[in-house]
Structure formats: structure tokens, C-alpha cells
């Protein structure tokens, strides 16, 4: 899919769990997508997709160590991430939060079983305990 030009919606079918290793998809930065639904697939990262308005991820495995490094979707209105597997270090989710903060028209945000919040709170508590605050 190096020259993807889908104006509208892309939805993969037959998402399986556990996710078979051959279910791989790469989202090109040049993709012209407004809505993207991914279920039961491996993707290395979520890139900056300027036209994206709705992103739904369910049972998606993010395979790169920093899958949100380039995430920026300023036109995003809906972001749903359910039961996805990604980095175990919660600090690697900070670029995701930063990217979501840039979406000024975000109306729907669902994060189900995403480990970053608990891990970030733990880091803040541990850092403040070490510094004696």
C-alpha cells in the first residue's frame, strides 16, 4: 500500500485474536484517510496522518519500541484504543498524549486497558518520593 489514496474510510476485516504474526500493516504517512478502523493486526507505529479524523484501534499490537514517536493528527475528532498491546514502559506513551493534545476538535477519547496512565502516576509518585517532596 505505498500509494494509498482512500478518501473516506478503511476498515480491515477478519481481525483475529491472538493476533497472528502475519497480520501486518504499515500505515504510510502519505495515506489520505479520514477514518481508520483496525482490529487484530500488527502495526509498527501510528504515523502523522494529517487528514485523519477518526481512529479506532482494537486488539492492535504496536511492534516498534516507540510507536507514537511521530503521532500527530491535528484534525482528529475520535480516538479509540481498546485492548491494544504496545510498549511496556509507560513513558513511551507520552508522545501519544502530546499528539492527542494537538487535536483541538477531539470529541471522543476512549482508552481501554492502556497502561500509560497508571505507569505515569507511578513514575511521578516514585520521583517525588525520591526527591523528598
Coordinates of C-alpha atoms in Angstrom, one line a residue:
X1 CA 0.0 0.0 0.0
X2 CA 2.7 2.6 -0.8
X3 CA 0.4 4.9 -2.7
X4 CA -2.8 4.6 -0.7
X5 CA -5.4 7.2 -1.6
X6 CA -8.6 6.3 0.2
X7 CA -10.7 9.3 0.7
X8 CA -13.2 8.1 3.3
X9 CA -13.0 5.0 5.4
X10 CA -10.6 2.0 5.6
X11 CA -11.6 -1.0 7.8
X12 CA -9.8 -4.2 7.9
X13 CA -11.8 -7.4 8.1
X14 CA -11.4 -10.7 9.9
X15 CA -9.3 -9.4 12.8
X16 CA -8.2 -12.4 14.8
X17 CA -7.1 -12.8 18.4
X18 CA -4.5 -13.7 19.4
X19 CA -3.0 -11.7 16.6
X20 CA -1.2 -13.8 14.1
X21 CA 2.2 -12.5 13.2
X22 CA 1.4 -12.5 9.5
X23 CA -1.4 -9.9 10.1
X24 CA 0.9 -6.9 9.5
X25 CA 0.0 -3.5 8.2
X26 CA 2.1 -0.4 7.7
X27 CA 0.3 3.0 7.5
X28 CA 2.1 5.2 5.0
X29 CA 2.5 8.9 6.0
X30 CA 1.1 9.9 2.6
X31 CA -2.2 7.9 3.2
X32 CA -5.2 10.1 2.5
X33 CA -7.5 8.6 5.1
X34 CA -10.3 10.3 7.1
X35 CA -11.4 7.2 9.1
X36 CA -9.3 4.2 10.0
X37 CA -10.6 1.1 11.9
X38 CA -8.0 -1.5 12.7
X39 CA -8.9 -4.8 14.5
X40 CA -6.5 -7.7 15.3
X41 CA -3.5 -6.5 13.3
X42 CA 0.2 -5.8 13.9
X43 CA 1.4 -2.3 13.0
X44 CA 4.9 -0.9 13.7
X45 CA 3.7 2.6 14.6
X46 CA 1.0 5.3 14.2
X47 CA 2.4 8.0 12.0
X48 CA 1.3 11.6 11.4
X49 CA -1.7 11.3 9.1
X50 CA -2.9 14.9 8.5
X51 CA -6.3 14.1 7.1
X52 CA -7.3 11.5 9.7
X53 CA -10.5 12.4 11.7
X54 CA -11.4 9.1 13.3
X55 CA -9.0 6.4 14.5
X56 CA -10.3 3.2 16.1
X57 CA -7.7 0.5 17.3
X58 CA -8.9 -2.7 18.8
X59 CA -6.7 -5.7 19.6
X60 CA -3.8 -4.0 17.8
X61 CA -0.2 -4.8 18.6
X62 CA 2.2 -1.9 18.1
X63 CA 5.6 -3.5 17.3
X64 CA 8.1 -0.6 17.3
X65 CA 9.7 0.4 20.6
X66 CA 8.5 4.0 20.1
X67 CA 5.2 3.6 18.2
X68 CA 3.9 7.1 18.9
X69 CA 7.1 9.0 18.2
X70 CA 5.7 10.8 15.1
X71 CA 2.0 10.7 16.1
X72 CA 0.2 13.9 15.3
X73 CA -3.3 14.1 13.9
X74 CA -4.5 17.7 14.3
X75 CA -7.8 17.0 12.6
X76 CA -8.7 14.1 14.9
X77 CA -12.2 14.0 16.3
X78 CA -12.4 10.4 17.6
X79 CA -9.6 8.3 19.1
X80 CA -10.5 4.8 20.5
X81 CA -7.8 2.4 21.7
X82 CA -9.1 -0.8 23.2
X83 CA -7.1 -3.8 24.4
X84 CA -4.0 -2.9 22.4
X85 CA -0.5 -4.2 23.1
X86 CA 2.3 -1.7 22.9
X87 CA 5.4 -0.6 24.9
X88 CA 5.6 -1.8 28.5
X89 CA 7.3 1.4 29.5
X90 CA 4.6 3.9 30.2
X91 CA 6.8 6.9 29.4
X92 CA 6.7 5.8 25.7
X93 CA 3.0 6.8 25.7
X94 CA 3.8 10.5 26.4
X95 CA 4.1 11.3 22.6
X96 CA 0.6 9.8 22.2
X97 CA -0.8 12.2 24.9
X98 CA 1.1 15.1 23.3
X99 CA -0.3 14.2 19.8
X100 CA -3.9 13.9 21.2
X101 CA -3.5 17.3 22.9
X102 CA -2.8 18.9 19.5
X103 CA -6.2 17.6 18.2
X104 CA -8.3 20.7 19.0
X105 CA -11.5 19.2 17.7
X106 CA -11.3 15.9 19.7
X107 CA -14.8 14.9 20.7
X108 CA -14.4 11.3 21.7
X109 CA -11.5 9.7 23.5
X110 CA -11.6 6.1 24.8
X111 CA -8.6 4.4 26.3
X112 CA -9.4 0.9 27.5
X113 CA -6.7 -1.2 29.0
X114 CA -4.0 1.3 28.0
X115 CA -1.2 1.0 30.6
X116 CA 0.2 4.6 30.3
X117 CA -1.9 6.3 33.0
X118 CA -1.1 4.0 35.9
X119 CA 2.6 3.9 34.9
X120 CA 2.9 7.7 34.6
X121 CA 1.3 8.2 38.0
X122 CA 3.7 5.6 39.4
X123 CA 6.7 7.5 37.9
X124 CA 5.5 10.8 39.4
X125 CA 5.0 9.3 42.8
X126 CA 8.3 7.5 42.8
X127 CA 10.2 10.6 41.6
X128 CA 8.6 12.8 44.2
X129 CA 9.3 10.2 46.9
X130 CA 13.0 10.0 45.9
X131 CA 13.3 13.8 45.9
X132 CA 11.6 14.1 49.3
X133 CA 8.7 16.3 48.2

